Short mmCIF file of C-alpha atoms and ligand atoms in Angstrom, two decimals:
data_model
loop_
_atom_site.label_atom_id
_atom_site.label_comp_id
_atom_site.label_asym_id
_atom_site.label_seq_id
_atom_site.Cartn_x
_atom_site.Cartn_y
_atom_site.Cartn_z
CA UNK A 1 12.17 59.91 54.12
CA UNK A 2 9.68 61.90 52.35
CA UNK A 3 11.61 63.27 49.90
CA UNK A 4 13.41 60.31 48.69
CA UNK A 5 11.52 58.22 45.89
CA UNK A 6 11.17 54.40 46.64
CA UNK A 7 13.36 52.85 44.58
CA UNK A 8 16.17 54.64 46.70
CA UNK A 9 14.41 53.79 49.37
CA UNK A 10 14.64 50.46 48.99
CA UNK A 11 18.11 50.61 47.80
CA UNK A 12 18.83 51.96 51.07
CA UNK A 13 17.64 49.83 53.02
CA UNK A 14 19.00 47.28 51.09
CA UNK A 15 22.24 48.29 51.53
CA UNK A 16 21.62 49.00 55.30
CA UNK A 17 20.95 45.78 55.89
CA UNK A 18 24.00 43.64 54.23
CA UNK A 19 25.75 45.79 56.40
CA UNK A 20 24.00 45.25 59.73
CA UNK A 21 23.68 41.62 58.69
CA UNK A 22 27.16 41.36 58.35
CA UNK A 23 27.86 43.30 61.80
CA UNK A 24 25.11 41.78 63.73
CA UNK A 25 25.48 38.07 62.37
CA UNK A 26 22.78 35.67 63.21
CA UNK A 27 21.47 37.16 65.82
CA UNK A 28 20.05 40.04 63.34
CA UNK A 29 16.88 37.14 63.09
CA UNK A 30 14.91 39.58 65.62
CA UNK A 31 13.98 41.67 62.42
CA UNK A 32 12.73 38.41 60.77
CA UNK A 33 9.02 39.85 61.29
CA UNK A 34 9.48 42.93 59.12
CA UNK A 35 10.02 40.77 56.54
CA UNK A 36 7.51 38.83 56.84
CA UNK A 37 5.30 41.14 57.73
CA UNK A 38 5.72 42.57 54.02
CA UNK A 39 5.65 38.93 52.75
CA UNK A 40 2.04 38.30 53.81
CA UNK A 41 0.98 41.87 52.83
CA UNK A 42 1.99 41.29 49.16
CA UNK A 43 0.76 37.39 49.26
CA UNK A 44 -2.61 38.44 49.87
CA UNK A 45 -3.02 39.99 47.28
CA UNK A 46 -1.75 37.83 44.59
CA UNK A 47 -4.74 35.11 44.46
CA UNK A 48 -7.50 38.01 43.69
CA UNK A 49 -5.15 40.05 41.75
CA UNK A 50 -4.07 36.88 39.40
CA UNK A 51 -7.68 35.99 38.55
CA UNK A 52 -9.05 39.39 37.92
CA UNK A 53 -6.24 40.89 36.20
CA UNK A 54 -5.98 38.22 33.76
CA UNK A 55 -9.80 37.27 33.48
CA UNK A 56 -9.93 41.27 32.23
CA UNK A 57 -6.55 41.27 30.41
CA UNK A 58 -8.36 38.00 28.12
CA UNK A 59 -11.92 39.56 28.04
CA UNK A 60 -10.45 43.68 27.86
CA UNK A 61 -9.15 42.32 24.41
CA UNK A 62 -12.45 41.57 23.11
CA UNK A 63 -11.26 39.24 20.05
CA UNK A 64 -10.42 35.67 20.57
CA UNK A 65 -8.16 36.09 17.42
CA UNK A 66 -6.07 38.62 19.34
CA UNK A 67 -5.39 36.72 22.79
CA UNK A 68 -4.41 33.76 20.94
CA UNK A 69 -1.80 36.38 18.80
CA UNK A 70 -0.88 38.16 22.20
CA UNK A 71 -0.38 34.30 23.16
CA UNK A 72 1.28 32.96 21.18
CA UNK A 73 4.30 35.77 20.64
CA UNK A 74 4.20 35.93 24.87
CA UNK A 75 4.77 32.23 25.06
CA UNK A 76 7.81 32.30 21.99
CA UNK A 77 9.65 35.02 23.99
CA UNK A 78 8.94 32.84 26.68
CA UNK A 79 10.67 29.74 25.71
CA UNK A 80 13.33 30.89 23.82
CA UNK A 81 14.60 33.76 26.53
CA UNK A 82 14.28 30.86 28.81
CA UNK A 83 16.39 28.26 26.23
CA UNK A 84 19.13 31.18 25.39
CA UNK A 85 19.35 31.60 29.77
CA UNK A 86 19.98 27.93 30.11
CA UNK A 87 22.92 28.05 27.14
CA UNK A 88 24.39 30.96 29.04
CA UNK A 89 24.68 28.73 32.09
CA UNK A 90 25.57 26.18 30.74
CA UNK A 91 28.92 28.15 28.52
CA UNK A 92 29.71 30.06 31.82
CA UNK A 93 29.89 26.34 33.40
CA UNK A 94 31.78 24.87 31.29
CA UNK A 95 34.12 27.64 31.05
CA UNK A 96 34.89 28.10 34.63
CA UNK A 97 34.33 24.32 36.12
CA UNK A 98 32.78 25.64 39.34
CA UNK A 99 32.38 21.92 40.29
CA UNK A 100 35.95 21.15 39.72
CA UNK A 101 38.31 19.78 42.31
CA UNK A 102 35.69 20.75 45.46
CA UNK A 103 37.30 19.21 48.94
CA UNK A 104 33.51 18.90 50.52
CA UNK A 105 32.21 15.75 51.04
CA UNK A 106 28.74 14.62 48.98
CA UNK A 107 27.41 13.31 51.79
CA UNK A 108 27.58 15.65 54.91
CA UNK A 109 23.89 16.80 53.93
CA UNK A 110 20.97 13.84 53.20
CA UNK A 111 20.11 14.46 50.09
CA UNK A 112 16.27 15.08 50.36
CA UNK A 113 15.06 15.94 47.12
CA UNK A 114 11.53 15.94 46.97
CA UNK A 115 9.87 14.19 43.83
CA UNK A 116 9.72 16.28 40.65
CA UNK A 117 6.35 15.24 39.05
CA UNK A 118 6.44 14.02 35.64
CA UNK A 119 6.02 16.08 32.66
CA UNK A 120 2.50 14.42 31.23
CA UNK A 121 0.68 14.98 35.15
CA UNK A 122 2.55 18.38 35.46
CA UNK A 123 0.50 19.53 32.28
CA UNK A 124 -2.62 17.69 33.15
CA UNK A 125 -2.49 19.07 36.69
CA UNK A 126 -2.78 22.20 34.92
CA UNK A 127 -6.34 21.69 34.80
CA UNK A 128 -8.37 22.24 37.29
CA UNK A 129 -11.03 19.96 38.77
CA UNK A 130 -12.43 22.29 40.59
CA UNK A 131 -11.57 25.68 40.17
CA UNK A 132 -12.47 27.45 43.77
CA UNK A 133 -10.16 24.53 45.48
CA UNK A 134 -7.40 25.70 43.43
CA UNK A 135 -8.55 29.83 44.47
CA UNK A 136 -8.78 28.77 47.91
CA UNK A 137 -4.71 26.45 47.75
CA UNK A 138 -3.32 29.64 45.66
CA UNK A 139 -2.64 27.11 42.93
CA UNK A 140 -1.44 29.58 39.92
CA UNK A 141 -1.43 27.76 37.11
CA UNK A 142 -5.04 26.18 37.72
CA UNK A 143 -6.04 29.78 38.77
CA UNK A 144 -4.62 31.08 35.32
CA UNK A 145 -6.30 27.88 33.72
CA UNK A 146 -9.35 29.33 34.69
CA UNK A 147 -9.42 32.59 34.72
CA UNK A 148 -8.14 32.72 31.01
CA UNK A 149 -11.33 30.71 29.97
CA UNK A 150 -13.59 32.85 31.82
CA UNK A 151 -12.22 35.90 30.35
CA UNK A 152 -12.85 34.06 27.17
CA UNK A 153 -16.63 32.90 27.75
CA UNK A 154 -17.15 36.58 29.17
CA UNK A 155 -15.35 37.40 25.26
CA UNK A 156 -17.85 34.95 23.47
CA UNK A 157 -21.00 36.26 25.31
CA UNK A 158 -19.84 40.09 24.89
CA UNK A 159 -22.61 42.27 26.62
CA UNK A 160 -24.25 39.60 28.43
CA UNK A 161 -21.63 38.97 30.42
CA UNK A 162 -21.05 42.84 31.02
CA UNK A 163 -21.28 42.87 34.46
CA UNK A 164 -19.09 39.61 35.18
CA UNK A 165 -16.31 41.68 33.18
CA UNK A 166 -17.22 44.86 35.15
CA UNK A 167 -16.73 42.89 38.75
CA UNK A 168 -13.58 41.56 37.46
CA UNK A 169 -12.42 45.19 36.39
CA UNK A 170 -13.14 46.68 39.53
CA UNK A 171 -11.78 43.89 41.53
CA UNK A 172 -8.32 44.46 39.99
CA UNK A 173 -8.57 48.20 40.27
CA UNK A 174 -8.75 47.93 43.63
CA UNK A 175 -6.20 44.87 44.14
CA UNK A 176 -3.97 47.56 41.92
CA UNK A 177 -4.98 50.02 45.05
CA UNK A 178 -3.65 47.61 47.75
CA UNK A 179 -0.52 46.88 45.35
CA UNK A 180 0.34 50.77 46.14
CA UNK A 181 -0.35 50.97 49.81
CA UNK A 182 1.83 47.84 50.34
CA UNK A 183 4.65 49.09 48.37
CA UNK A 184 4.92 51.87 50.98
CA UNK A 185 6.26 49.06 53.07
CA UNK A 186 8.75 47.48 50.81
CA UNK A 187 11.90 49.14 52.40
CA UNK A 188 10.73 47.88 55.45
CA UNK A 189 10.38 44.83 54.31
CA UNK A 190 13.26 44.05 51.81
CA UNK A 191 15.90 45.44 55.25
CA UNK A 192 13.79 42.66 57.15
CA UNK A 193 14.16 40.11 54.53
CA UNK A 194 18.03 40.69 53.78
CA UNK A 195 19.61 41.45 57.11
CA UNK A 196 18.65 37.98 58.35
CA UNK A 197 20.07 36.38 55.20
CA UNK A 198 23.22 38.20 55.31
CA UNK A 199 23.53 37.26 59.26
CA UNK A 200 22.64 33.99 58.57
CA UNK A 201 24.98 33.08 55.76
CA UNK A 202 28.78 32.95 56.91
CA UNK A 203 31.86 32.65 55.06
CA UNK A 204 32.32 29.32 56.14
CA UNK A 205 28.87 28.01 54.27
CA UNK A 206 29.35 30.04 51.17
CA UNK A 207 33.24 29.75 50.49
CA UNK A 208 33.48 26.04 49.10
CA UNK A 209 30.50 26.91 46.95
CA UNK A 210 31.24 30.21 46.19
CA UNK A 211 32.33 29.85 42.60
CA UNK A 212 28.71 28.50 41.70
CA UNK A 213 27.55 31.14 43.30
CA UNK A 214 29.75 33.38 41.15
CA UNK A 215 28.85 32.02 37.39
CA UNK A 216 25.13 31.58 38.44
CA UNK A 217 25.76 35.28 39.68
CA UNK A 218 27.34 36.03 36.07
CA UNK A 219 25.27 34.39 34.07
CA UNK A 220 22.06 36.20 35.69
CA UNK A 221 23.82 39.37 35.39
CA UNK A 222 24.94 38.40 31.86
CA UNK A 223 21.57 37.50 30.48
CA UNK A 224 20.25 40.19 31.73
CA UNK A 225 22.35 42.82 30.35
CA UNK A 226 22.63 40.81 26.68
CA UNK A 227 19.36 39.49 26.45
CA UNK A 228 17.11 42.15 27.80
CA UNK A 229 18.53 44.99 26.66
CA UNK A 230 18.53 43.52 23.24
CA UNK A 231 14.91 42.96 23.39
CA UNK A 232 13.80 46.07 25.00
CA UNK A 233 16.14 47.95 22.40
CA UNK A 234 15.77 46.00 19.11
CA UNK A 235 11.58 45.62 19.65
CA UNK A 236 10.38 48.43 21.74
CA UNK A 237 13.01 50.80 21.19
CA UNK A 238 13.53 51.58 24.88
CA UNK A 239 16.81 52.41 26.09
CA UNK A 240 17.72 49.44 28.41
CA UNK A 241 18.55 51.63 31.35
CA UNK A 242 15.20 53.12 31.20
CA UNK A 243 14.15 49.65 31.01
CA UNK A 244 16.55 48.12 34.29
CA UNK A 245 15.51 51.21 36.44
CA UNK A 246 11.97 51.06 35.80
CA UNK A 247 11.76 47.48 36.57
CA UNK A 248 14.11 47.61 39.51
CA UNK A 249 11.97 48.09 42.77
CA UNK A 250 10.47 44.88 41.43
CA UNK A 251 13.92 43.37 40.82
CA UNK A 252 15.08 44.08 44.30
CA UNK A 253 11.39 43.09 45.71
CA UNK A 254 12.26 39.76 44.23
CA UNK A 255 15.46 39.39 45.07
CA UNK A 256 14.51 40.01 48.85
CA UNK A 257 11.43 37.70 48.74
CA UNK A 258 12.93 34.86 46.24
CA UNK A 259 9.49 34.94 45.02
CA UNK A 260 8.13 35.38 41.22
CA UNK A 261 4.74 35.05 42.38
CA UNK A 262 4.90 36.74 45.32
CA UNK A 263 6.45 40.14 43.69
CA UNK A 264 3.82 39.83 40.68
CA UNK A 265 1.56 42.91 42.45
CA UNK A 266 4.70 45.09 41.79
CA UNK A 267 5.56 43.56 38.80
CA UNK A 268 2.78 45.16 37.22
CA UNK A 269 2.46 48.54 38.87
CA UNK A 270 6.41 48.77 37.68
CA UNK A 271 5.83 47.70 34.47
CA UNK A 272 2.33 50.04 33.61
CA UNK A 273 3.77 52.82 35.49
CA UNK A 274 7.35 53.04 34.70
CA UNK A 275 7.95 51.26 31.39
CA UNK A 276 4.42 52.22 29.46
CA UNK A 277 2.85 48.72 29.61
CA UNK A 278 -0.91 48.83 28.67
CA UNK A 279 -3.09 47.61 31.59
CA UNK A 280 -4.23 44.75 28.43
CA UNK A 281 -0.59 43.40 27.99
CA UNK A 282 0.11 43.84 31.45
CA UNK A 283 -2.55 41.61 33.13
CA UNK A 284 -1.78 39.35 30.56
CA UNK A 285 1.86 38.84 30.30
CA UNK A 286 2.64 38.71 33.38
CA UNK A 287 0.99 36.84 35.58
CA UNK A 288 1.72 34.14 32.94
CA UNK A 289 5.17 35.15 33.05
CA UNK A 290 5.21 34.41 37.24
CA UNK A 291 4.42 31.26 36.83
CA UNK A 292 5.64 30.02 33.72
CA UNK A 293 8.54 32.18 32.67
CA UNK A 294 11.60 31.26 34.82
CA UNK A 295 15.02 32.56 32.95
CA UNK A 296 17.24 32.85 36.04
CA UNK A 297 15.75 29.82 37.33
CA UNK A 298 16.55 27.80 33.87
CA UNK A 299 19.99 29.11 33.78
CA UNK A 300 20.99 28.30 37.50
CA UNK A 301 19.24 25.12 36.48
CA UNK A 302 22.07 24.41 34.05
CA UNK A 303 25.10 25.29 35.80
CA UNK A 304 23.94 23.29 39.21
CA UNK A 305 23.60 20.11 36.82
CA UNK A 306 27.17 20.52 35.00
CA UNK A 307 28.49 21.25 38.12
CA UNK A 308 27.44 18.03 39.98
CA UNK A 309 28.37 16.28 36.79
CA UNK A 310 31.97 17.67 37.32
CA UNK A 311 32.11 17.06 41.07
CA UNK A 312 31.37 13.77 40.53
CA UNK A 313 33.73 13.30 37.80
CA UNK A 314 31.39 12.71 34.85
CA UNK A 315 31.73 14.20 31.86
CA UNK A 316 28.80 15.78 29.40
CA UNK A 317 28.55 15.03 26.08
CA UNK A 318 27.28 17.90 23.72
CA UNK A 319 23.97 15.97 23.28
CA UNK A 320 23.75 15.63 26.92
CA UNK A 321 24.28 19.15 27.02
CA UNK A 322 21.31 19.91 24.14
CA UNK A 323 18.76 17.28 26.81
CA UNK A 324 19.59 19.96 29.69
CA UNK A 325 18.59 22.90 27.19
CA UNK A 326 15.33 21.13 26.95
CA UNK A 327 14.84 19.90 30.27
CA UNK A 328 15.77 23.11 31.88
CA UNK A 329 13.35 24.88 30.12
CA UNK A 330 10.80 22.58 30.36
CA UNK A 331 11.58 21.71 34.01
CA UNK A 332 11.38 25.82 34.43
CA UNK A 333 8.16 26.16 33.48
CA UNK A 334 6.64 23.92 35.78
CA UNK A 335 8.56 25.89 38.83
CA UNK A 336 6.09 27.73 40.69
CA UNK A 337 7.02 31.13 41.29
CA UNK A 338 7.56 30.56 45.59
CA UNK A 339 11.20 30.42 47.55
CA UNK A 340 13.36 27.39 46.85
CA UNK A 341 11.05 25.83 43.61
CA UNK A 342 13.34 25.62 41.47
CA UNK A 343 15.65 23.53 44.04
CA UNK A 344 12.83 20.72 43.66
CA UNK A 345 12.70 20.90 39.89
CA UNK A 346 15.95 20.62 39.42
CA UNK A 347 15.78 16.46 40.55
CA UNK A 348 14.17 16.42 36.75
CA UNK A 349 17.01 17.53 35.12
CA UNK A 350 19.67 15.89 37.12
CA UNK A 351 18.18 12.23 36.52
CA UNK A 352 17.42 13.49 32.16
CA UNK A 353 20.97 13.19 32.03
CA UNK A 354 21.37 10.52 34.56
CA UNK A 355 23.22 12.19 37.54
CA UNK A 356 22.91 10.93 41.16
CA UNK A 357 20.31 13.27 42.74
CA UNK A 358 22.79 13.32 45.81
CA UNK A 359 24.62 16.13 44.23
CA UNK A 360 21.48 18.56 45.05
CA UNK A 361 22.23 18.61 48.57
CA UNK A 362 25.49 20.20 48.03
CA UNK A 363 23.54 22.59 46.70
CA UNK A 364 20.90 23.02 48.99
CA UNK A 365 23.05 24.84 51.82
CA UNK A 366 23.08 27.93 49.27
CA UNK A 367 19.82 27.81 47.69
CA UNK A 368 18.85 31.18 49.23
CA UNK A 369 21.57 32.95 47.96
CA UNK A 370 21.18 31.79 44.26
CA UNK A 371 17.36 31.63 44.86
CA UNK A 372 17.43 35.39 45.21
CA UNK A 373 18.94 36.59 41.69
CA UNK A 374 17.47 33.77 39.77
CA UNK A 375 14.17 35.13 41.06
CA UNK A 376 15.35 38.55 40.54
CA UNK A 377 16.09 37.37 36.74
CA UNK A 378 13.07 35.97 36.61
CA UNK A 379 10.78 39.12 37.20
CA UNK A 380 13.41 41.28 35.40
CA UNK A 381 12.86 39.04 31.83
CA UNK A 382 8.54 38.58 32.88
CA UNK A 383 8.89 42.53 32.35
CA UNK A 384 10.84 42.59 29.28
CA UNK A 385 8.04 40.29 27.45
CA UNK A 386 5.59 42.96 28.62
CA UNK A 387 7.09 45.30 26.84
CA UNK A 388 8.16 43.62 23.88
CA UNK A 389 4.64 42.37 23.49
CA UNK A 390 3.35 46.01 24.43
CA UNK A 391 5.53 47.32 21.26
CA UNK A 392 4.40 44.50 19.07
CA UNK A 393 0.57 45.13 19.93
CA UNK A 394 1.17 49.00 19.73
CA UNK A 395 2.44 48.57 16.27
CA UNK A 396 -0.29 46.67 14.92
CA UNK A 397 -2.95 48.86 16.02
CA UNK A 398 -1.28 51.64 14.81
CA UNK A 399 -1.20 50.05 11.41
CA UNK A 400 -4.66 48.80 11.51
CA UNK A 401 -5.95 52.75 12.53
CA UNK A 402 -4.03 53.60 9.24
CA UNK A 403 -6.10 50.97 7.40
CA UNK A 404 -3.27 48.49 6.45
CA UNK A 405 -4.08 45.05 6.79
CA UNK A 406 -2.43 42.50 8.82
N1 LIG B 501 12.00 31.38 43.61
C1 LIG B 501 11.87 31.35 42.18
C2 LIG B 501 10.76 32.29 41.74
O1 LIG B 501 9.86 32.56 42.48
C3 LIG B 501 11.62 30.00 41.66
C4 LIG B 501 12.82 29.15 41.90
O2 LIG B 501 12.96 28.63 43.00
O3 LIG B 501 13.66 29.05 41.00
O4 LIG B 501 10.79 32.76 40.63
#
């Protein structure tokens, strides 16, 4: 195994274990442990490795002028990636009516959809009350809350807070550390993560509902391809295959964990060591991007909706269509980046457009399966902003070393 590099490593074993899923069936569960053994070696790191990554990718900037630039183009890729990934969806839906003429009955599951929260406490609940609780719950977006104004007091105070930047540094250095002894493990991990899947999932659950799974598998692939390789191409002139390989242990990571958050650690090492991210727009962009930026999550978002609106027989005007746009991407970014989120969040844009919430159990018997490429998505287009930011901040300083002023 020595010889081979890990990303065809884990392809392997990916492949190894669809097929022993498939043989096996269910009773391929007794490698469950591998799987999660890998799970908990990469969650562990993520709490440490958010705050100090991001408390040094704010303060390693040194200019308050320049994090609020870096923030402000991150956060526009952000949203309108995400809004172009729900319109994809949503044409792919409309085109193919996965929701069309289904013989399943609505109401063989309960339909248990937990509340969404509303959009004003989502944002306030960004805030933390008190900042170690939210450390010690592995609340991201409080964590992020904080550690972004810590990196900016350490900013403000400069030198006097030298040492509080230094811990921070060396904390992530060494979280970076872990990130590559745990990687060793990732084939490991992602057979003991798929071969259950595969064993669990017959073709007796996924056949009614396999044309959603189809267009949600299209449009991920779609945006993808379009939208990403556009980016990477048109802003950072980097050839999009260069781009898809570099990011794909992290991609496949993802799609065997169904976890944004949880794949962040690789995220990063992937993105710095294989697609020439600065360790500045790296510990920025993305751990925003695993918690906020959701594009495969939006998109599946926006077929699931039009297809319980066609199952049920209702149909969507264009304006109805425009609310999903919005909600999607709104409802998106408040998904946490953990298994199944986006399952939860997508009760707030079923009731925007006044669907019965029922509908979301016939999609909860095949969340897993469209869990894993809208997470896989979602990594893949966290990466791209990395580099499109990296190119954009590379360009500027290289015009402000020549003395032009911008
Ligand atoms: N599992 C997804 C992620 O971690 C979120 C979702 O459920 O859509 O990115």
């Amino acid at each position: 195994m020595k010889k081979i590099g890990l990303l065809s490593q884990i392809l392997i074993a990916f492949i190894l274990a669809i097929i022993v899923g498939a043989i096996v069936g269910p009773s391929v569960e007794v490698v469950k442990p591998l799987g999660d053994l890998f799970l908990r070696m990469i969650k562990f790191i993520i709490v440490p490795l958010v705050l100090a990554s991001l408390v040094v990718g704010v303060a390693g900037t040194g200019d308050i002028k320049k994090i609020g630039r870096m923030g402000g183009i991150t956060f526009f890729y952000y949203l309108l990636t995400t809004a172009f990934a729900v319109t994809i969806g949503l044409i792919l839906a409309n085109i193919f009516s996965p929701g069309k003429g289904l013989d399943i009955a609505a109401t063989t599951e309960t339909a248990d959809p937990a509340e969404a929260p509303g959009v004003i406490d989502t944002l306030l609940n960004i805030i933390p009350t008190n900042p170690i609780a939210s450390l010690v719950n592995g609340d991201m977006l409080q964590i992020i809350f904080f550690a972004i104004f810590l990196g900016l007091g350490i900013t403000i105070l400069g030198d006097k807070a030298k040492t509080v930047y230094n811990f921070f540094d060396e904390l992530a250095e060494i979280m970076y550390k872990i990130t590559a002894i745990v990687m060793k493990l990732a084939p490991i991990g992602v057979f003991g993560l798929i071969a259950p899947t595969v064993g669990e999932y017959g073709v007796s659950v996924l056949l009614p509902l396999l044309k959603v799974i189809l267009v949600v598998y299209l449009g991920c692939i779609l945006h993808a391809v379009l939208t990403y390789s556009v980016s990477v191409k048109v802003f950072a002139k980097m050839n999009p295959l260069k781009f898809f390989k570099g990011i794909a242990p992290a991609s496949l990571v993802a799609f065997s964990t169904t976890s944004s958050s949880g794949t962040l650690p690789i995220t990063i090492k992937n993105s710095e060591e294989n697609l020439g991210v600065s360790r500045k727009v790296s510990s920025f962009v993305l751990p925003l991007g695993a918690t906020i930026n959701m594009d495969g999550t939006a998109l599946y978002q926006g077929v699931c909706v039009l297809f319980i609106a066609q199952f049920f027989g209702y149909d969507l005007s264009f304006a109805q269509q425009l609310t999903i746009v919005l909600t999607a991407t709104l409802a998106s970014i408040g998904t946490a980046g953990v298994p199944g989120a986006g399952l939860i969040m997508l009760t707030m844009v079923v009731t925007s457009v006044g669907l019965p919430v029922e509908g979301i159990a016939l999609i909860a018997g095949i969340d897993r399966i469209l869990d894993m490429i809208r997470t896989s998505v979602n990594v893949t287009g966290d990466a791209s902003a990395a580099v499109v930011v990296n190119a954009i901040e590379e360009k500027r300083e290289l015009k402000v070393s020549n003395g032009v002023s911008v």
